[in-house]
mmCIF file of C-alpha atoms and ligand atoms in Angstrom:
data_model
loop_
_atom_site.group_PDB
_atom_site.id
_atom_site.type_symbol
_atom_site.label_atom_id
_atom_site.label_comp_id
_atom_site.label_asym_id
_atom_site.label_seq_id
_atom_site.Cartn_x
_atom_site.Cartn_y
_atom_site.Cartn_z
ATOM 1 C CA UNK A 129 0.000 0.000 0.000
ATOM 2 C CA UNK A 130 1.722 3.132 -0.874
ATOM 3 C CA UNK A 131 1.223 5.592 1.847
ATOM 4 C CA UNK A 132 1.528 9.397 0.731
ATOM 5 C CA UNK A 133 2.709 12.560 2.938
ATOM 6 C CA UNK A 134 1.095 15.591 1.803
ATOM 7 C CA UNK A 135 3.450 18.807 3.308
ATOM 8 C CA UNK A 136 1.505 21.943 3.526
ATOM 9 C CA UNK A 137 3.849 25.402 4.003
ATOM 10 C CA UNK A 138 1.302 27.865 3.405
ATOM 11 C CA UNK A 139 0.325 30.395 5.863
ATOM 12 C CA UNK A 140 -2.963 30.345 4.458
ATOM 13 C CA UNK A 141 -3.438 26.760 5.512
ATOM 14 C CA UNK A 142 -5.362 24.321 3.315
ATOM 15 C CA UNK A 143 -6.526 27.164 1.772
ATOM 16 C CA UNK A 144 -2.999 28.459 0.217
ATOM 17 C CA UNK A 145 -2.444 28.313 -3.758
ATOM 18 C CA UNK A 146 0.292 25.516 -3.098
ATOM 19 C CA UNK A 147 -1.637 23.572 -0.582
ATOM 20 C CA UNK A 148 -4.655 23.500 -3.294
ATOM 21 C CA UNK A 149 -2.137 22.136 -6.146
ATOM 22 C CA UNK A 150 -0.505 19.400 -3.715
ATOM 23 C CA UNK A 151 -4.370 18.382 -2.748
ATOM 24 C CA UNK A 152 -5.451 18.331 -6.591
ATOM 25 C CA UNK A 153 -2.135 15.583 -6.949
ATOM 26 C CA UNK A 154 -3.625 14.084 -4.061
ATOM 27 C CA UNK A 155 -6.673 13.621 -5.349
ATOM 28 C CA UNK A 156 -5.617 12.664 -9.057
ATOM 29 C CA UNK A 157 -3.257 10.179 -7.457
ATOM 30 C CA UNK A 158 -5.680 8.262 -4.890
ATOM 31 C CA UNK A 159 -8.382 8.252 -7.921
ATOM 32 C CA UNK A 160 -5.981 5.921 -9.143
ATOM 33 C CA UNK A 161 -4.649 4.257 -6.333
ATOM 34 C CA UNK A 162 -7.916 4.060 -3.930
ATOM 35 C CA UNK A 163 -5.983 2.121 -1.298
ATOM 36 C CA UNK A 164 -2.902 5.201 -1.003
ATOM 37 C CA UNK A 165 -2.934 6.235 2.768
ATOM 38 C CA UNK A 166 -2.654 10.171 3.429
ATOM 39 C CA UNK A 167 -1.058 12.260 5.924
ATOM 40 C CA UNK A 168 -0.930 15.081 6.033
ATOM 41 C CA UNK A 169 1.418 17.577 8.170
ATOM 42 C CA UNK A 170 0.519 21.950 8.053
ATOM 43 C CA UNK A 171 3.928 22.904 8.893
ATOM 44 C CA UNK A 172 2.705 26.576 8.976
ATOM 45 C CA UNK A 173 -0.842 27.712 9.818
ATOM 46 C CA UNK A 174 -2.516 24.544 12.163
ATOM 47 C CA UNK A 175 0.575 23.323 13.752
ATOM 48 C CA UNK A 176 3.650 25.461 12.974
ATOM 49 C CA UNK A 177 7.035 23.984 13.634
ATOM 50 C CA UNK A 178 9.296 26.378 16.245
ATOM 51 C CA UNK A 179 11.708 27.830 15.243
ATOM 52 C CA UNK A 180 15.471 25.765 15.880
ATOM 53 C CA UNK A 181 16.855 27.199 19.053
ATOM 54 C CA UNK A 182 20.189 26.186 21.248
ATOM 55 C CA UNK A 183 17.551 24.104 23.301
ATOM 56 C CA UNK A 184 15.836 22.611 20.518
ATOM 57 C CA UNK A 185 18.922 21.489 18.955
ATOM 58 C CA UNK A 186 20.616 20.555 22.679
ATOM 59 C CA UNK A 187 18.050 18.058 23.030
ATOM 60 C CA UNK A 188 18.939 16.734 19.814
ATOM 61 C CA UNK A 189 22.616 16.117 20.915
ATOM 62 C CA UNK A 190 22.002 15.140 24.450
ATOM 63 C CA UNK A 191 22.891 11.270 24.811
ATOM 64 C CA UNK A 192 18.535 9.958 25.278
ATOM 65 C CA UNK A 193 19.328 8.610 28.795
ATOM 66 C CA UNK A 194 20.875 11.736 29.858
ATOM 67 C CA UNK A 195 17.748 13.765 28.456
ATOM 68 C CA UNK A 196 15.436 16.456 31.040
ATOM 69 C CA UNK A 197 11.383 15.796 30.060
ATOM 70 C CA UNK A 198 11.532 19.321 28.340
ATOM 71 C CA UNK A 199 14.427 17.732 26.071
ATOM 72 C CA UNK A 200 12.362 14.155 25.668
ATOM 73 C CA UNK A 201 9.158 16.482 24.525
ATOM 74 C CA UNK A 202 11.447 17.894 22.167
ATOM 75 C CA UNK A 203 13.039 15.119 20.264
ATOM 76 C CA UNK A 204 9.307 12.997 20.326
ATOM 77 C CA UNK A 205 7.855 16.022 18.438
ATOM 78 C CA UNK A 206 11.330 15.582 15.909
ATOM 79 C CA UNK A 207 10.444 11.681 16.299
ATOM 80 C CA UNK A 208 7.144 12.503 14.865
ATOM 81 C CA UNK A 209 7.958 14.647 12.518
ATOM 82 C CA UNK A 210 10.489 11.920 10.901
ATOM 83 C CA UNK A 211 8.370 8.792 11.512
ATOM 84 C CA UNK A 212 5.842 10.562 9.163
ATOM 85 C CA UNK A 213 8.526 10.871 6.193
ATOM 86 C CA UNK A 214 9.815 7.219 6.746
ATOM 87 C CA UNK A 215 6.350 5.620 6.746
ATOM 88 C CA UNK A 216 5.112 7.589 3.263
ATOM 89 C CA UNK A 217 6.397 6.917 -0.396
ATOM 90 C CA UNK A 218 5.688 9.191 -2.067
ATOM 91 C CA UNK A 219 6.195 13.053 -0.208
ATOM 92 C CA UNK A 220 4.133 15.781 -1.833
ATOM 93 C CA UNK A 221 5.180 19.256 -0.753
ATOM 94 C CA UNK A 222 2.889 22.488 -1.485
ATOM 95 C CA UNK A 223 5.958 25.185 -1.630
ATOM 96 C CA UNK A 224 4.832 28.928 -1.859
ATOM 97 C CA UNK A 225 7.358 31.659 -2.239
ATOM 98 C CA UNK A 226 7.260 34.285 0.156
ATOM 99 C CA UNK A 227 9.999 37.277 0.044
ATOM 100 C CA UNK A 228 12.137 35.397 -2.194
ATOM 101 C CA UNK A 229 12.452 32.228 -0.375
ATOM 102 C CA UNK A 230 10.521 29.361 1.227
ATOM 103 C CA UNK A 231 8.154 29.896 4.134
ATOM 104 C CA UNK A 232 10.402 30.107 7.370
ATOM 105 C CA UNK A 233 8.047 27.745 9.020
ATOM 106 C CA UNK A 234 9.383 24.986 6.303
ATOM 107 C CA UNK A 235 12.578 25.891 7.199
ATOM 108 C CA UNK A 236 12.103 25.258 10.708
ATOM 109 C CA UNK A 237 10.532 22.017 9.450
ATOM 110 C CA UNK A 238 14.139 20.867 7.754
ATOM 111 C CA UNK A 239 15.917 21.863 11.166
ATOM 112 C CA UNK A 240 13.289 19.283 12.939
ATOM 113 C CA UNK A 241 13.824 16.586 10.530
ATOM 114 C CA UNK A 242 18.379 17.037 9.859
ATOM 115 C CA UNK A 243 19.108 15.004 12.622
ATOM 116 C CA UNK A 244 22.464 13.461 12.459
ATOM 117 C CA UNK A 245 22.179 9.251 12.969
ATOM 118 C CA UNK A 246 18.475 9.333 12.231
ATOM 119 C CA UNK A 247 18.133 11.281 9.035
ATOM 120 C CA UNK A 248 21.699 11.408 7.448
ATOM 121 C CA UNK A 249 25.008 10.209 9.257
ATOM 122 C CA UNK A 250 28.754 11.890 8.119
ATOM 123 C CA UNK A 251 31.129 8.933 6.711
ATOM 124 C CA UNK A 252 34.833 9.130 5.525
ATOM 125 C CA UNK A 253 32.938 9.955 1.754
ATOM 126 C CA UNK A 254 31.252 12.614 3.103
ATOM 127 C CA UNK A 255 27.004 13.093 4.171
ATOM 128 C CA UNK A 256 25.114 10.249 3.803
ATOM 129 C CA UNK A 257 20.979 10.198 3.744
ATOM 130 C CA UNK A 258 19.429 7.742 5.436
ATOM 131 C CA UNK A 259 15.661 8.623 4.203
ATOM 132 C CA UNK A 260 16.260 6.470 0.819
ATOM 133 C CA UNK A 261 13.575 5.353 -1.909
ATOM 134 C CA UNK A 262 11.464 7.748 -1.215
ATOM 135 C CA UNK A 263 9.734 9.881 -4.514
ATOM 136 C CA UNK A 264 8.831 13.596 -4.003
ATOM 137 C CA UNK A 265 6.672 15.676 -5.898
ATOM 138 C CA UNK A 266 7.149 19.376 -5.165
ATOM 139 C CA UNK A 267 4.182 22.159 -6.118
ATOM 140 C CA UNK A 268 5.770 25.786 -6.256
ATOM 141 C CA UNK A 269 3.012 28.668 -6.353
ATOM 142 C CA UNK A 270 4.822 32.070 -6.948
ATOM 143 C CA UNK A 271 3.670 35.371 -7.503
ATOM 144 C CA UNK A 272 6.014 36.037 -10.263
ATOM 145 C CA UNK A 273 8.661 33.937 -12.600
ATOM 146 C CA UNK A 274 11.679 32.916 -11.610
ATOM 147 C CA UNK A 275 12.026 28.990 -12.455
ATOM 148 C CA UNK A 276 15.099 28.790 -14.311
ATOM 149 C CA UNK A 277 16.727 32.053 -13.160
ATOM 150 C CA UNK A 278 19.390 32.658 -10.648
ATOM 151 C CA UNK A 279 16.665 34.457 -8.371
ATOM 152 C CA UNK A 280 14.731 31.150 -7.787
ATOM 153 C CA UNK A 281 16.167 30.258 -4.777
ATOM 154 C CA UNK A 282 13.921 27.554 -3.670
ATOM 155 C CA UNK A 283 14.804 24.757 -6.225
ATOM 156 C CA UNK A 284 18.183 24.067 -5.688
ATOM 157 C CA UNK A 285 17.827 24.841 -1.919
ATOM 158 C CA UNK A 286 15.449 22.452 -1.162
ATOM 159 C CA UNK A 287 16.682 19.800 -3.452
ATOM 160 C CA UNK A 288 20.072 20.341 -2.053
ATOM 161 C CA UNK A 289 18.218 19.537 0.991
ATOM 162 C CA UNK A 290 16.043 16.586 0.199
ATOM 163 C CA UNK A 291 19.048 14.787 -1.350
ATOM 164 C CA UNK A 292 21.366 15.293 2.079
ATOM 165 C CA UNK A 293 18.633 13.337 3.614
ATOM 166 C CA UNK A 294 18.538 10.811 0.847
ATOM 167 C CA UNK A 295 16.108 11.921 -0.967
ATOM 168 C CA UNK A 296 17.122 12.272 -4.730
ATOM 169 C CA UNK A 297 13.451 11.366 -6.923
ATOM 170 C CA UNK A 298 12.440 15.176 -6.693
ATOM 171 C CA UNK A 299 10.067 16.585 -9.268
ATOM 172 C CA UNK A 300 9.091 20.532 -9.390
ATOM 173 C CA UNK A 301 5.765 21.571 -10.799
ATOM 174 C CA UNK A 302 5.372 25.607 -11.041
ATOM 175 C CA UNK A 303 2.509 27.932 -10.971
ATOM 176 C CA UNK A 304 4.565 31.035 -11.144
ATOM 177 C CA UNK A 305 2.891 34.369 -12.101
ATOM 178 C CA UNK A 306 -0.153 33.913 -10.272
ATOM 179 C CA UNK A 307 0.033 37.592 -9.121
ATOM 180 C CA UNK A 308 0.257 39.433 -12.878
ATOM 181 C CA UNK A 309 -3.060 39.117 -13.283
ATOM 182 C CA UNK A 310 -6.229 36.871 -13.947
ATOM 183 C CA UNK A 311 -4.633 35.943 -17.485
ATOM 184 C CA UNK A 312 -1.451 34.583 -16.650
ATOM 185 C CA UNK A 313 -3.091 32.952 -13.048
ATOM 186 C CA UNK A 314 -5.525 30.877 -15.032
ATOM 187 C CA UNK A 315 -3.135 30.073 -17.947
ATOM 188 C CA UNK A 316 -0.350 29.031 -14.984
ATOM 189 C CA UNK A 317 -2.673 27.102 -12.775
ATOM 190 C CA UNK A 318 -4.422 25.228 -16.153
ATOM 191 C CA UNK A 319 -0.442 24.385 -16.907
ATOM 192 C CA UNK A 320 0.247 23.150 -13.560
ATOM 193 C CA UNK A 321 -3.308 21.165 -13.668
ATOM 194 C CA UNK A 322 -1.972 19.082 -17.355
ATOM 195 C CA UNK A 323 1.525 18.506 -15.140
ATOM 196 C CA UNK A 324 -0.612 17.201 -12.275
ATOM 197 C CA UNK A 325 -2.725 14.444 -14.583
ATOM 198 C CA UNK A 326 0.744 13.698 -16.213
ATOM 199 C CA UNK A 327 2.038 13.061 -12.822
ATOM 200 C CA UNK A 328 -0.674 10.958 -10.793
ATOM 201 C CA UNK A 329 -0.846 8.365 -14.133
HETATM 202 C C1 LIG B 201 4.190 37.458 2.500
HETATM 203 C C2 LIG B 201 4.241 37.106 1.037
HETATM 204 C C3 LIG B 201 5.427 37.242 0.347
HETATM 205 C C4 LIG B 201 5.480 36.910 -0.995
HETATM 206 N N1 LIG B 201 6.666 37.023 -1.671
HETATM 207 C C5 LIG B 201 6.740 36.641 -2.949
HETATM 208 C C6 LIG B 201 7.986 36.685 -3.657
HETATM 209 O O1 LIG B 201 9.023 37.034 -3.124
HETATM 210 N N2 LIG B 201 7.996 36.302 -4.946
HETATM 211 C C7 LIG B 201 6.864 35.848 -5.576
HETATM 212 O O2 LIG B 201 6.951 35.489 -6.756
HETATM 213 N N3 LIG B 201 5.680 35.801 -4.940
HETATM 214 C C8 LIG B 201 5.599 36.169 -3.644
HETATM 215 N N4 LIG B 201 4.392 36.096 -3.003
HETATM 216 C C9 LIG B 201 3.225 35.536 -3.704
HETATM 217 C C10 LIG B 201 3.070 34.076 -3.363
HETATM 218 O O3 LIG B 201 4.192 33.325 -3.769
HETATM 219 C C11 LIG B 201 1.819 33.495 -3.996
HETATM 220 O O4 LIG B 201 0.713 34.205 -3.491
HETATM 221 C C12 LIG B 201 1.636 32.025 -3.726
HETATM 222 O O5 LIG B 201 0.407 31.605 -4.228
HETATM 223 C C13 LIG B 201 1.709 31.756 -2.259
HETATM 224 O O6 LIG B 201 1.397 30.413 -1.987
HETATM 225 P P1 LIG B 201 0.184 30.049 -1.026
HETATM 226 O O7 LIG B 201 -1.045 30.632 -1.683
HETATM 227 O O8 LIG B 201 0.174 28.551 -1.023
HETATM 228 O O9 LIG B 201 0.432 30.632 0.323
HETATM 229 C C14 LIG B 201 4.315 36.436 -1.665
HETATM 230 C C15 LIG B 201 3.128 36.302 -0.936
HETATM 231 C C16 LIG B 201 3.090 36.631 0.389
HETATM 232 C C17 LIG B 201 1.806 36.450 1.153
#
């Protein structure tokens, strides 16, 4: 049974652009698989991930029988976090662009989830991911247009990030200029809905 993690990093909850194009794959996909399991996990707007602090991250490093309750509540909430991405196979991310990047919440996210001997271990070769054979479909709602260009600084970013966790099957769909006007929205989001059919098949 494949089980499949939908990722929602839109402030706007459900509701956001991105989280509307990862829910349409969702939906294409399990019309087509009836059986695929969902999760899903709102990074941003129901249950926002903190922010990495020196605590956070000192109850990642603190040996687990050496660990205060405040620490334990800390790495169970990381436990979750990664449990959730090692039970699904197939990862569908909703990615919106906000000031040039990716919502700060997903970032936070990535600091929950990089946790060295769980995630990815460092070897003689060099970083190693550990979350392997995994596919990940990636929906990027933007404003304006950038795929391609040197100002979109979300692809490489979060493949870069993906793939130090082991994660290398990473596909981008874009609805870009979804803020010049009804034209280009509608022509965008009709592109990104052929991508989406291509995709769940
Ligand atoms: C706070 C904020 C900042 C944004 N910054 C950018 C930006 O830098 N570049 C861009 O192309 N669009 C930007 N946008 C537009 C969003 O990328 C666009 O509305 C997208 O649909 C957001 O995804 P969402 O609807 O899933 O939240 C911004 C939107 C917001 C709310």
């Amino acid at each position: 049974m494949t089980t499949l993690l939908q990722i929602n990093a839109s402030i706007n909850n459900g509701n956001g652009q991105s989280s509307q194009l990862a829910k349409q794959f969702v939906a294409a996909f399990q019309k087509r698989n009836p059986e695929a399991r969902l999760v899903v996990r709102d990074v941003a707007a129901a249950e926002p991930v903190p922010h990495l602090d020196a605590e956070r991250f000192g109850a990642f490093i603190t040996q687990a029988d050496q660990r205060s309750s405040a620490q334990q509540a800390v790495v169970a909430y990381s436990d979750t976090l990664i449990n959730e991405l090692k039970q699904a196979d197939l990862i569908v991310l909703g990615l919106p662009m906000y000031n040039f990047g990716v919502p700060s919440q997903l970032k936070a996210y990535f600091d929950h989830i990089a946790r060295a001997g769980v995630t990815f271990k460092y070897t003689d070769k060099g970083p190693v991911g550990l979350l392997t054979g995994k596919k990940v479909v990636v929906f990027a709602a933007r404003g304006g247009v950038y795929a391609g260009t040197p100002m979109d600084t979300q692809t490489s970013y979060v493949r870069d990030f993906l793939r130090f966790i082991g994660m290398t099957e990473v596909e981008f769909i874009y609805a870009e200029g979804l803020a010049l006007g009804p034209q280009s929205r509608e022509a965008n989001l009709a592109k990104a809905a052929v991508e989406i059919e291509r995709l769940a098949a």
